[in-house]
Coordinates of C-alpha atoms in Angstrom, one line a residue:
Chain B
M1 CA 224.8 42.8 -7.5
T2 CA 228.2 44.6 -7.7
A3 CA 231.4 42.8 -8.5
K4 CA 232.5 40.6 -5.7
P5 CA 236.0 40.8 -4.3
K6 CA 237.9 37.8 -5.6
S7 CA 239.9 37.2 -2.4
K8 CA 238.7 34.8 0.3
P9 CA 235.0 34.5 -0.7
L10 CA 234.8 31.4 1.3
K11 CA 236.0 33.1 4.5
K12 CA 233.0 35.4 4.2
T13 CA 230.3 32.8 3.4
L14 CA 231.6 29.9 5.5
P15 CA 230.6 31.3 8.9
L16 CA 227.2 32.1 7.7
L17 CA 226.8 28.7 6.2
I18 CA 227.8 27.2 9.5
L19 CA 225.2 29.2 11.3
A20 CA 222.5 28.1 8.8
A21 CA 223.6 24.5 8.9
P22 CA 221.5 23.1 11.8
G23 CA 218.3 24.6 10.6
L24 CA 219.0 23.7 7.0
L25 CA 219.7 20.1 8.0
Y26 CA 216.5 20.0 10.0
F27 CA 214.4 21.1 7.1
I28 CA 216.1 18.6 4.8
I29 CA 215.5 15.7 7.1
N30 CA 212.0 16.7 8.4
S31 CA 210.5 18.2 5.3
Y32 CA 212.5 17.1 2.2
F33 CA 213.2 13.4 3.0
P34 CA 209.5 12.6 3.4
M35 CA 208.8 14.3 0.0
F36 CA 210.7 11.4 -1.6
G37 CA 208.6 9.1 0.5
V38 CA 205.5 9.8 -1.6
F39 CA 206.3 6.7 -3.6
I40 CA 204.9 4.8 -0.6
A41 CA 201.4 5.6 -2.1
F42 CA 202.3 3.5 -5.1
K43 CA 203.4 0.5 -3.1
D44 CA 201.9 -2.5 -1.3
V45 CA 203.8 -1.8 1.9
N46 CA 205.0 -4.8 3.7
Y47 CA 207.3 -4.2 6.7
A48 CA 208.8 -7.6 6.4
K49 CA 210.1 -6.7 2.9
G50 CA 211.0 -3.2 4.0
I51 CA 209.7 0.0 2.5
F52 CA 212.0 -0.1 -0.5
G53 CA 211.6 -3.8 -1.1
S54 CA 207.8 -3.7 -1.1
D55 CA 206.0 -4.4 -4.4
W56 CA 204.9 -1.6 -6.7
I57 CA 201.2 -1.7 -7.3
G58 CA 200.8 1.4 -9.5
L59 CA 197.6 3.4 -8.8
K60 CA 195.8 0.6 -7.0
N61 CA 195.9 2.4 -3.6
F62 CA 194.2 5.4 -5.3
T63 CA 191.7 3.3 -7.1
F64 CA 190.7 1.6 -3.9
L65 CA 190.6 4.9 -2.0
F66 CA 188.3 6.6 -4.5
Q67 CA 186.0 3.6 -4.8
T68 CA 185.1 3.9 -1.1
S69 CA 182.5 6.3 0.1
D70 CA 185.1 7.7 2.5
A71 CA 186.9 9.6 -0.3
W72 CA 183.8 11.5 -1.2
I73 CA 182.7 12.2 2.4
M74 CA 186.1 13.4 3.5
T75 CA 186.6 15.6 0.5
R76 CA 183.2 17.1 0.8
N77 CA 183.5 17.7 4.5
T78 CA 187.0 19.2 4.3
L79 CA 185.9 21.6 1.5
L80 CA 182.5 22.6 3.0
Y81 CA 183.7 23.2 6.5
N82 CA 186.6 25.3 5.3
L83 CA 184.4 27.4 3.1
V84 CA 182.0 28.1 6.0
F85 CA 184.9 28.7 8.4
I86 CA 186.5 31.2 6.0
A87 CA 183.3 33.1 5.2
L88 CA 181.8 33.2 8.7
G89 CA 185.2 33.6 10.4
T90 CA 186.1 36.6 8.3
I91 CA 182.8 38.3 8.9
V92 CA 182.8 37.7 12.7
S93 CA 186.5 38.8 12.9
I94 CA 185.8 42.0 11.0
I95 CA 182.8 42.8 13.2
I96 CA 184.8 42.3 16.4
A97 CA 187.7 44.4 15.0
I98 CA 185.3 47.3 14.1
L99 CA 183.5 47.2 17.4
M100 CA 186.8 47.0 19.3
S101 CA 188.2 50.0 17.5
E102 CA 185.2 52.0 18.4
L103 CA 185.9 51.7 22.1
L104 CA 187.2 55.0 23.4
S105 CA 189.9 53.8 25.7
R106 CA 192.8 51.7 24.5
M107 CA 192.9 50.1 27.8
Y108 CA 189.5 48.6 27.4
S109 CA 190.2 47.3 23.9
K110 CA 193.3 45.6 25.2
L111 CA 191.3 44.0 28.0
F112 CA 188.7 42.7 25.6
M113 CA 191.4 41.5 23.2
T114 CA 193.0 39.5 26.0
G115 CA 189.7 37.9 26.8
L116 CA 188.9 37.1 23.2
I117 CA 192.2 35.5 22.3
L118 CA 192.2 33.1 25.3
P119 CA 190.1 30.4 23.5
N120 CA 192.7 30.4 20.7
L121 CA 195.5 29.6 23.1
I122 CA 194.1 26.4 24.7
S123 CA 194.8 23.0 23.4
M124 CA 192.3 20.9 21.4
V125 CA 192.3 18.4 24.3
V126 CA 191.2 21.1 26.8
L127 CA 188.7 22.4 24.2
S128 CA 187.3 18.9 23.8
L129 CA 186.8 18.8 27.6
L130 CA 185.0 22.1 27.5
V131 CA 182.7 20.8 24.8
F132 CA 182.2 17.6 26.7
A133 CA 181.2 19.5 29.8
F134 CA 178.4 21.1 27.7
L135 CA 177.4 18.2 25.6
N136 CA 177.8 14.9 27.4
A137 CA 174.5 13.0 27.6
D138 CA 174.3 12.3 31.3
S139 CA 175.5 15.4 33.1
G140 CA 176.3 17.9 30.3
F141 CA 175.2 21.5 30.8
V142 CA 173.0 21.6 27.7
N143 CA 171.0 18.5 28.4
H144 CA 170.8 19.0 32.1
S145 CA 170.4 22.7 32.6
I146 CA 168.8 23.9 29.3
L147 CA 166.9 21.1 27.5
R148 CA 165.5 19.3 30.6
P149 CA 164.0 22.4 32.3
L150 CA 162.5 23.4 29.0
G151 CA 160.9 20.0 28.7
I152 CA 162.7 19.3 25.4
P153 CA 163.9 15.6 25.0
E154 CA 167.6 15.3 25.8
I155 CA 169.9 14.7 22.9
N156 CA 172.7 12.2 22.7
W157 CA 175.1 14.6 21.1
Y158 CA 178.0 12.2 20.5
S159 CA 176.0 9.8 18.4
E160 CA 173.9 12.2 16.3
P161 CA 175.9 13.3 13.3
K162 CA 173.3 15.9 12.1
Y163 CA 174.1 18.4 14.8
W164 CA 177.9 18.4 14.3
P165 CA 178.1 20.7 11.3
Y166 CA 176.6 23.4 13.4
L167 CA 178.5 22.5 16.5
L168 CA 181.9 22.4 14.8
V169 CA 181.3 25.7 13.1
L170 CA 180.3 27.3 16.4
I171 CA 183.3 25.8 18.2
Q172 CA 185.7 26.9 15.4
I173 CA 184.3 30.5 15.4
W174 CA 184.4 30.6 19.2
K175 CA 188.1 29.5 19.2
T176 CA 189.5 31.5 16.3
A177 CA 187.4 34.7 15.8
G178 CA 189.1 36.8 18.5
Y179 CA 192.5 35.9 17.3
G180 CA 191.5 36.5 13.7
S181 CA 190.3 40.0 14.5
I182 CA 193.7 41.1 15.5
I183 CA 195.1 41.8 12.1
Y184 CA 191.9 43.6 11.0
F185 CA 192.1 45.6 14.3
A186 CA 195.7 46.6 13.5
S187 CA 194.7 47.6 9.9
I188 CA 191.8 49.8 11.2
A189 CA 194.1 51.4 13.8
G190 CA 196.4 52.3 10.8
I191 CA 193.6 54.2 9.0
D192 CA 194.2 58.0 9.0
K193 CA 191.8 59.5 11.5
S194 CA 191.3 62.7 9.5
I195 CA 189.4 60.8 6.9
Y196 CA 186.7 60.1 9.5
E197 CA 186.8 63.7 10.6
S198 CA 186.0 65.0 7.2
A199 CA 183.3 62.4 6.7
K200 CA 181.8 63.5 9.9
I201 CA 181.8 67.2 8.8
D202 CA 180.0 66.0 5.6
G203 CA 177.4 64.5 8.0
A204 CA 178.2 60.8 7.7
G205 CA 176.9 58.8 10.7
K206 CA 178.9 55.9 12.2
L207 CA 177.3 53.2 10.1
K208 CA 177.9 55.2 7.0
Q209 CA 181.6 55.8 8.0
I210 CA 182.0 52.1 8.4
R211 CA 180.4 51.3 5.1
L212 CA 182.1 54.0 3.1
I213 CA 185.5 54.2 4.8
T214 CA 186.5 51.3 7.0
L215 CA 185.3 48.4 4.9
P216 CA 186.7 49.8 1.6
L217 CA 190.1 50.4 3.2
L218 CA 190.0 46.9 4.8
K219 CA 189.3 45.4 1.4
P220 CA 192.9 44.6 0.4
T221 CA 193.6 43.0 3.7
I222 CA 190.3 40.9 3.5
I223 CA 191.0 39.8 0.0
V224 CA 194.6 38.7 0.8
L225 CA 193.7 36.9 4.0
V226 CA 190.7 35.1 2.4
L227 CA 192.8 34.1 -0.6
M228 CA 195.5 32.8 1.6
S229 CA 193.1 30.6 3.6
M230 CA 191.7 29.4 0.3
G231 CA 195.1 28.0 -0.4
R232 CA 194.8 25.8 2.7
I233 CA 191.3 24.7 2.0
F234 CA 192.3 21.1 1.6
N235 CA 193.8 21.0 5.0
S236 CA 191.8 20.7 8.2
D237 CA 192.6 21.1 11.9
F238 CA 193.1 17.5 12.9
G239 CA 192.3 18.2 16.6
L240 CA 189.0 19.9 15.8
F241 CA 187.7 17.0 13.8
Y242 CA 189.3 14.2 15.8
Q243 CA 189.6 15.3 19.4
V244 CA 186.5 17.4 19.8
P245 CA 184.0 14.8 18.5
M246 CA 186.0 12.3 20.5
N247 CA 186.7 10.2 17.4
S248 CA 183.2 8.9 17.7
G249 CA 182.5 6.4 14.9
A250 CA 178.8 7.3 14.8
L251 CA 179.7 10.9 13.7
Y252 CA 182.1 10.1 10.8
S253 CA 179.6 11.1 8.2
T254 CA 179.8 14.7 9.3
T255 CA 183.2 14.8 11.1
Q256 CA 185.6 12.9 8.8
T257 CA 188.1 15.1 7.0
I258 CA 191.1 14.1 5.0
D259 CA 193.4 14.7 8.0
T260 CA 191.4 12.4 10.3
Y261 CA 191.1 9.8 7.5
V262 CA 194.9 9.7 7.0
Y263 CA 195.4 9.3 10.8
R264 CA 192.8 6.5 11.1
A265 CA 194.0 4.6 8.0
L266 CA 197.6 4.8 9.2
M267 CA 197.3 4.2 13.0
Q268 CA 194.0 2.3 13.4
L269 CA 193.4 0.4 10.2
N270 CA 197.1 0.0 9.6
D271 CA 196.5 0.6 5.9
I272 CA 199.7 2.4 5.1
G273 CA 199.2 2.4 1.3
M274 CA 195.7 3.9 1.4
S275 CA 196.7 6.4 4.0
A276 CA 199.7 7.5 2.0
A277 CA 197.5 7.8 -1.1
A278 CA 195.1 10.0 0.8
G279 CA 198.0 12.1 2.1
L280 CA 199.5 12.6 -1.3
Y281 CA 196.0 13.5 -2.8
Q282 CA 195.8 16.2 -0.1
S283 CA 199.4 17.5 -0.7
L284 CA 199.1 17.6 -4.4
V285 CA 195.7 19.4 -4.5
G286 CA 196.9 21.7 -1.6
F287 CA 200.0 22.6 -3.6
A288 CA 198.0 23.3 -6.8
L289 CA 195.6 25.5 -4.7
V290 CA 198.4 27.5 -3.1
V291 CA 200.1 28.1 -6.4
T292 CA 196.8 29.1 -8.1
V293 CA 195.8 31.4 -5.2
N294 CA 199.2 33.0 -5.3
A295 CA 198.7 33.7 -9.0
I296 CA 195.4 35.4 -8.2
V297 CA 196.8 37.4 -5.3
K298 CA 199.5 38.6 -7.6
K299 CA 196.9 39.8 -10.1
V300 CA 194.8 41.5 -7.4
N301 CA 197.6 43.0 -5.4
P302 CA 201.2 42.2 -6.4
E303 CA 202.5 43.6 -3.1
N304 CA 200.8 40.8 -1.2
A305 CA 201.7 37.8 -3.2
L306 CA 203.4 35.1 -1.3
F307 CA 206.1 34.5 -3.9
Chain J
M1 CA 187.1 64.8 19.6
I2 CA 183.6 65.8 20.4
Q3 CA 181.1 63.0 19.8
T4 CA 177.7 63.4 18.3
R5 CA 174.7 61.7 19.9
G6 CA 174.7 59.0 17.2
E7 CA 178.3 58.3 17.8
R8 CA 177.9 58.0 21.5
T9 CA 175.1 55.5 21.0
F10 CA 177.4 53.5 18.7
T11 CA 180.2 53.5 21.3
V12 CA 177.9 52.3 24.0
F13 CA 176.6 49.7 21.6
S14 CA 180.1 48.5 20.8
A15 CA 181.0 48.3 24.5
V16 CA 177.9 46.3 25.3
V17 CA 178.5 43.8 22.4
M18 CA 182.2 43.5 23.3
I19 CA 181.3 42.8 26.9
L20 CA 178.8 40.1 25.8
L21 CA 181.3 38.5 23.4
T22 CA 184.0 38.4 26.1
I23 CA 181.6 36.8 28.5
F24 CA 180.7 34.3 25.8
A25 CA 184.4 33.6 25.3
F26 CA 184.9 33.1 29.0
L27 CA 181.8 31.1 30.0
P28 CA 183.1 27.7 29.1
F29 CA 186.2 28.2 31.2
L30 CA 184.1 29.4 34.1
L31 CA 182.0 26.2 33.8
I32 CA 184.9 23.9 34.1
V33 CA 186.5 25.9 36.9
I34 CA 183.2 25.6 38.8
A35 CA 182.9 22.0 37.9
S36 CA 186.3 21.3 39.3
F37 CA 185.2 22.7 42.6
T38 CA 181.8 20.8 42.6
D39 CA 181.1 17.9 44.8
E40 CA 181.1 14.7 42.7
T41 CA 177.6 13.5 43.7
T42 CA 176.2 16.9 42.9
L43 CA 177.9 16.7 39.5
I44 CA 176.3 13.3 38.8
R45 CA 172.9 14.2 40.1
N46 CA 172.5 17.8 38.9
G47 CA 174.9 17.8 36.0
Y48 CA 177.4 20.6 35.2
S49 CA 176.1 23.9 36.5
F50 CA 177.3 27.4 37.1
F51 CA 175.6 27.4 40.5
P52 CA 176.4 24.0 42.1
E53 CA 174.5 22.9 45.2
H54 CA 177.6 21.6 47.0
T55 CA 181.1 22.7 46.4
S56 CA 184.1 20.6 47.3
L57 CA 187.9 20.6 47.1
E58 CA 188.0 16.9 46.7
A59 CA 189.2 17.0 43.1
Y60 CA 192.3 19.0 44.0
L61 CA 192.9 16.9 47.0
Y62 CA 192.7 13.8 44.8
I63 CA 195.3 15.3 42.5
K64 CA 197.5 16.0 45.4
S65 CA 197.2 12.4 46.6
A66 CA 198.0 11.0 43.2
A67 CA 200.6 13.6 42.8
Y68 CA 203.1 11.3 41.2
T69 CA 201.2 10.9 37.9
F70 CA 200.3 14.5 37.6
V71 CA 203.7 15.9 38.6
R72 CA 205.4 13.6 36.1
A73 CA 203.0 14.7 33.3
Y74 CA 203.5 18.3 34.2
G75 CA 207.3 17.7 34.3
V76 CA 207.2 16.1 30.8
S77 CA 205.2 19.1 29.5
F78 CA 207.5 21.6 31.0
A79 CA 210.7 19.8 29.9
V80 CA 209.4 19.5 26.3
T81 CA 208.2 23.1 26.2
I82 CA 211.5 24.5 27.5
L83 CA 213.9 22.3 25.5
G84 CA 211.8 22.6 22.3
T85 CA 211.4 26.3 22.6
G86 CA 215.0 26.9 23.5
F87 CA 216.5 24.8 20.7
G88 CA 213.8 25.8 18.3
L89 CA 214.5 29.5 18.8
L90 CA 218.3 29.1 18.6
I91 CA 218.2 27.1 15.4
T92 CA 215.4 29.3 13.9
S93 CA 217.4 32.5 14.5
M94 CA 220.7 31.0 13.4
L95 CA 219.0 30.1 10.1
A96 CA 217.1 33.3 9.8
Y97 CA 220.3 35.4 10.2
P98 CA 222.1 34.4 7.0
M99 CA 218.8 34.6 5.2
S100 CA 218.5 38.2 6.3
R101 CA 221.9 39.2 5.0
R102 CA 221.5 40.7 1.5
D103 CA 225.3 40.5 1.1
F104 CA 225.3 36.8 1.6
K105 CA 225.5 34.9 -1.6
Y106 CA 223.0 32.2 -0.8
H107 CA 220.4 34.1 1.1
N108 CA 217.7 33.6 -1.5
V109 CA 218.5 29.9 -1.9
L110 CA 218.1 29.4 1.8
A111 CA 214.8 31.4 1.8
F112 CA 213.5 29.2 -1.0
I113 CA 214.4 26.0 0.7
V114 CA 212.5 27.1 3.8
F115 CA 209.6 28.6 1.9
F116 CA 209.0 25.5 -0.3
T117 CA 208.4 23.4 2.9
M118 CA 205.3 25.6 3.4
L119 CA 204.0 24.8 0.0
F120 CA 204.4 21.1 -0.3
S121 CA 204.9 18.2 2.0
G122 CA 205.2 14.5 1.6
G123 CA 202.4 14.0 4.1
I124 CA 202.3 12.4 7.4
V125 CA 202.8 8.8 6.3
P126 CA 206.4 9.2 4.9
S127 CA 207.3 11.3 7.9
Y128 CA 205.9 8.8 10.3
I129 CA 207.8 6.0 8.6
M130 CA 211.0 8.0 8.5
W131 CA 210.9 8.9 12.2
T132 CA 209.9 5.5 13.4
Q133 CA 211.8 3.1 11.0
Y134 CA 214.9 5.1 10.4
F135 CA 215.4 7.4 13.4
H136 CA 213.7 5.2 16.0
I137 CA 212.3 8.0 18.0
K138 CA 209.2 6.1 19.1
N139 CA 208.7 6.2 22.8
T140 CA 211.5 8.7 23.5
L141 CA 211.3 12.2 24.7
L142 CA 212.8 13.2 21.3
A143 CA 209.5 12.2 19.7
L144 CA 207.8 15.0 21.5
I145 CA 210.5 17.6 20.6
L146 CA 212.0 16.8 17.2
P147 CA 208.9 16.7 14.8
N148 CA 207.9 20.2 15.9
L149 CA 211.3 21.7 16.3
L150 CA 211.0 24.4 13.6
S151 CA 207.3 23.6 13.4
N152 CA 206.9 25.5 10.2
G153 CA 208.9 27.7 7.9
F154 CA 206.6 30.6 8.8
N155 CA 208.5 31.3 12.1
V156 CA 211.9 31.3 10.3
L157 CA 210.6 33.8 7.7
L158 CA 209.1 35.9 10.4
V159 CA 212.4 36.2 12.2
R160 CA 214.2 36.8 8.9
N161 CA 211.8 39.7 8.1
Y162 CA 212.5 41.2 11.5
F163 CA 216.2 41.0 11.2
K164 CA 216.1 42.4 7.7
N165 CA 213.7 45.3 8.5
N166 CA 214.9 46.3 11.9
V167 CA 218.6 45.9 12.1
P168 CA 220.4 48.0 9.4
L169 CA 223.2 46.3 7.5
E170 CA 225.4 49.3 8.4
I171 CA 225.5 48.2 12.1
I172 CA 226.7 44.7 11.1
E173 CA 229.3 46.1 8.7
A174 CA 230.5 48.5 11.4
A175 CA 230.9 45.7 13.9
Q176 CA 232.8 43.6 11.4
I177 CA 235.1 46.4 10.4
D178 CA 235.9 46.6 14.2
G179 CA 236.9 42.9 13.9
A180 CA 233.8 41.1 15.2
S181 CA 233.4 37.6 13.6
E182 CA 230.1 36.5 12.1
L183 CA 229.3 34.5 15.2
R184 CA 230.0 37.4 17.5
T185 CA 227.9 39.7 15.4
F186 CA 225.0 37.3 15.5
F187 CA 225.1 36.6 19.2
R188 CA 226.2 40.0 20.5
I189 CA 224.5 42.4 18.1
M190 CA 221.7 40.7 16.1
L191 CA 220.1 38.8 19.0
P192 CA 220.1 41.5 21.6
L193 CA 218.6 43.9 19.0
S194 CA 215.8 41.5 18.2
M195 CA 214.3 40.6 21.5
P196 CA 210.7 41.6 20.5
V197 CA 210.6 39.1 17.7
M198 CA 212.3 36.4 19.8
A199 CA 209.6 36.9 22.5
T200 CA 206.9 36.7 19.9
V201 CA 208.2 33.6 18.1
G202 CA 209.2 32.0 21.4
M203 CA 205.7 32.4 22.7
F204 CA 204.2 30.8 19.5
M205 CA 206.7 27.9 19.9
G206 CA 206.1 27.5 23.7
L207 CA 202.4 27.4 23.3
A208 CA 202.6 24.9 20.4
Y209 CA 204.8 22.6 22.6
W210 CA 202.6 23.1 25.7
N211 CA 199.4 22.3 23.8
D212 CA 200.8 19.5 21.6
W213 CA 199.3 16.1 21.9
I214 CA 199.5 14.9 18.4
N215 CA 203.1 13.8 18.5
A216 CA 202.5 11.6 21.5
L217 CA 199.4 10.2 19.7
Y218 CA 201.6 9.1 16.8
F219 CA 204.9 8.3 18.5
V220 CA 204.4 7.5 22.2
S221 CA 202.6 4.6 23.8
K222 CA 204.2 4.7 27.2
P223 CA 202.1 6.6 29.7
Q224 CA 205.3 7.6 31.6
L225 CA 206.1 9.9 28.6
Y226 CA 202.7 11.5 28.5
G227 CA 202.6 15.3 29.0
I228 CA 199.6 17.0 30.6
Q229 CA 197.6 17.0 27.4
N230 CA 198.0 13.3 26.8
L231 CA 197.2 12.4 30.3
L232 CA 194.0 14.4 30.0
M233 CA 193.3 12.6 26.7
Q234 CA 193.9 9.3 28.3
L235 CA 191.4 10.1 31.1
M236 CA 188.9 11.2 28.4
S237 CA 189.1 8.0 26.5
N238 CA 188.6 6.2 29.7
I239 CA 185.3 7.8 30.1
Q240 CA 184.4 7.0 26.5
F241 CA 185.3 3.4 27.3
L242 CA 183.2 3.3 30.4
N243 CA 180.3 4.9 28.6
S244 CA 180.5 2.4 25.8
G245 CA 179.4 -0.4 28.1
Q246 CA 182.4 -2.7 27.3
A247 CA 184.0 -1.6 30.4
S248 CA 182.1 -3.4 33.1
S249 CA 183.1 -6.8 31.8
V250 CA 186.8 -6.0 31.3
L251 CA 187.6 -3.6 34.1
G252 CA 185.6 -4.7 37.1
A253 CA 187.3 -3.5 40.2
E254 CA 189.7 -1.2 38.3
A255 CA 186.8 1.1 37.2
V256 CA 186.5 2.3 40.8
Q257 CA 190.0 3.7 40.6
L258 CA 189.3 6.0 37.7
P259 CA 189.4 9.6 38.6
S260 CA 186.1 11.4 38.9
T261 CA 184.6 13.9 36.5
A262 CA 185.6 16.8 38.8
V263 CA 189.2 15.5 38.7
R264 CA 189.3 15.7 35.0
M265 CA 188.0 19.3 35.1
A266 CA 190.6 20.1 37.8
M267 CA 193.3 18.8 35.5
A268 CA 192.0 20.8 32.6
V269 CA 192.2 23.9 34.8
L270 CA 195.8 23.0 35.8
G271 CA 196.6 22.6 32.1
I272 CA 195.3 26.1 31.3
V273 CA 197.1 27.9 34.2
P274 CA 200.5 28.2 32.4
V275 CA 198.7 29.5 29.3
L276 CA 197.0 32.2 31.5
L277 CA 200.4 33.2 32.8
V278 CA 201.7 34.0 29.3
L279 CA 198.4 35.7 28.2
P280 CA 199.4 39.3 29.2
F281 CA 202.8 38.9 27.4
M282 CA 201.0 37.4 24.4
Q283 CA 198.6 40.3 24.3
K284 CA 201.5 42.7 24.4
Y285 CA 203.5 41.2 21.5
L286 CA 200.7 39.7 19.5
T287 CA 199.6 42.6 17.4
R288 CA 203.2 43.4 16.6
G289 CA 204.1 39.8 15.9
V290 CA 201.1 39.3 13.6
V291 CA 201.7 42.5 11.8
I292 CA 205.4 41.7 11.3
G293 CA 204.4 38.2 10.2
A294 CA 202.0 39.6 7.6
V295 CA 204.7 41.6 6.0
K296 CA 206.1 39.5 3.3
G297 CA 209.8 39.4 2.8

């Protein structure tokens, strides 16, 4: 920075500070105040005594939490679902992007893109209704119009946990793959067409062009996007795991994630301490993951590091 | 560009797969639209079907007759979406502007304050306690607006990047030499030059507000404050309740009052309609928005 003029520095910064003030205040209240609230995880919260007046109980909330089978189940579910979502979601998105970029007319690709992003724009509540239309035991499309005509015994989907890993993966891919393909589509559109031309002259077929040109040129984008989603691997979409299985208790073994556990412990079991402990566990591991992943991105491709 | 035979085959193959995928993406929507026009007894007897035996407008007529509840929920959703998006955009851009000014002393400090919120959070429990015990937003319209106002730092950084990369500092300096104040520069020059990013971020925010049901789940227990999503949810949990078998003893006569399956589907359709209206705009700005967003600042 060059030397600053000494006169009236405040006159220059004050209007900008005033502009920033509402947003800044909002982040301080909405994001920073709760950060100081993490001590709740170490308290035996009693509303009568107030949050500040409640007794300290050290790590007891955490000890209790990790002694339950919930802790293991929700951690396992959160991690495994996210790993599958990332792997499969990336593959499907790339395939869609490649196919879409092959279409000759831009108008068609726009039309398909519009169709494919629609699932991403609806709410989890509407999505859960769509799923319900397919899966409910009495009149659902799958039981009624597929299984029954085929003579297969009908399935009570909302009380059979074993099907949900597949269902949730299918639903998640259905909802997000089209949207996820956009950034790959944009990257492919940015590739210099003359590279393909010369490959063609050398006799490379389409599949070879994809394998030898498109995929290698997409590699940096893929790596960065995958690494970035790895940083959020301890978070899950609350709606997908709560709303879509309709909070069905019979399904918790395969649908419980850290986010749904925190909600239930807070709002349904009224166990504030345990809920806060689970939330802090999630935040801390999440933070560590983001920082680690960023360090890796920085190694791989400093341009793309988050910070 | 002349295509070889192999390439033509691949293009046809791509088109076919894309058509199939798009149909696959659309089918569930088609099913609920058809279900909403299906006669209730047909639905119960034959289940959900793409080719119902009897169609009926009953569900939509029911919604019309019970208009009060639906119109109110629609009104809540619209009010929250418009207010939230309006204030959200204003505050987001006001914060993003100083962050984009390289000649502003604290621009990096501001950026870090916003960015750090994306890395670490206190979790939902402290937030919940703060909003309910200290700000008392429970069962107010504010509960549906405030917790999502700047929903995440990402939007702020996205707008900041746009300001920084698309509006040269020289324009701002020139305006200020001509005597424009910071406020005037921001509202008269920065904002009008940044309409594409405002549209993109505004759409993200609007969709988030329209589709939000989690805030009401945490903070609202009065059905009068339910938006369209929460009304739908309430109807859903009513079915669960009925299916669970506990209902008959508790509800008795009331159970008859519950809207039918077709009505729920009709409401879901009505919940999607506003989303369909923004879809063409979404498509137009999305690629640009996502690409801008991916550029780090």
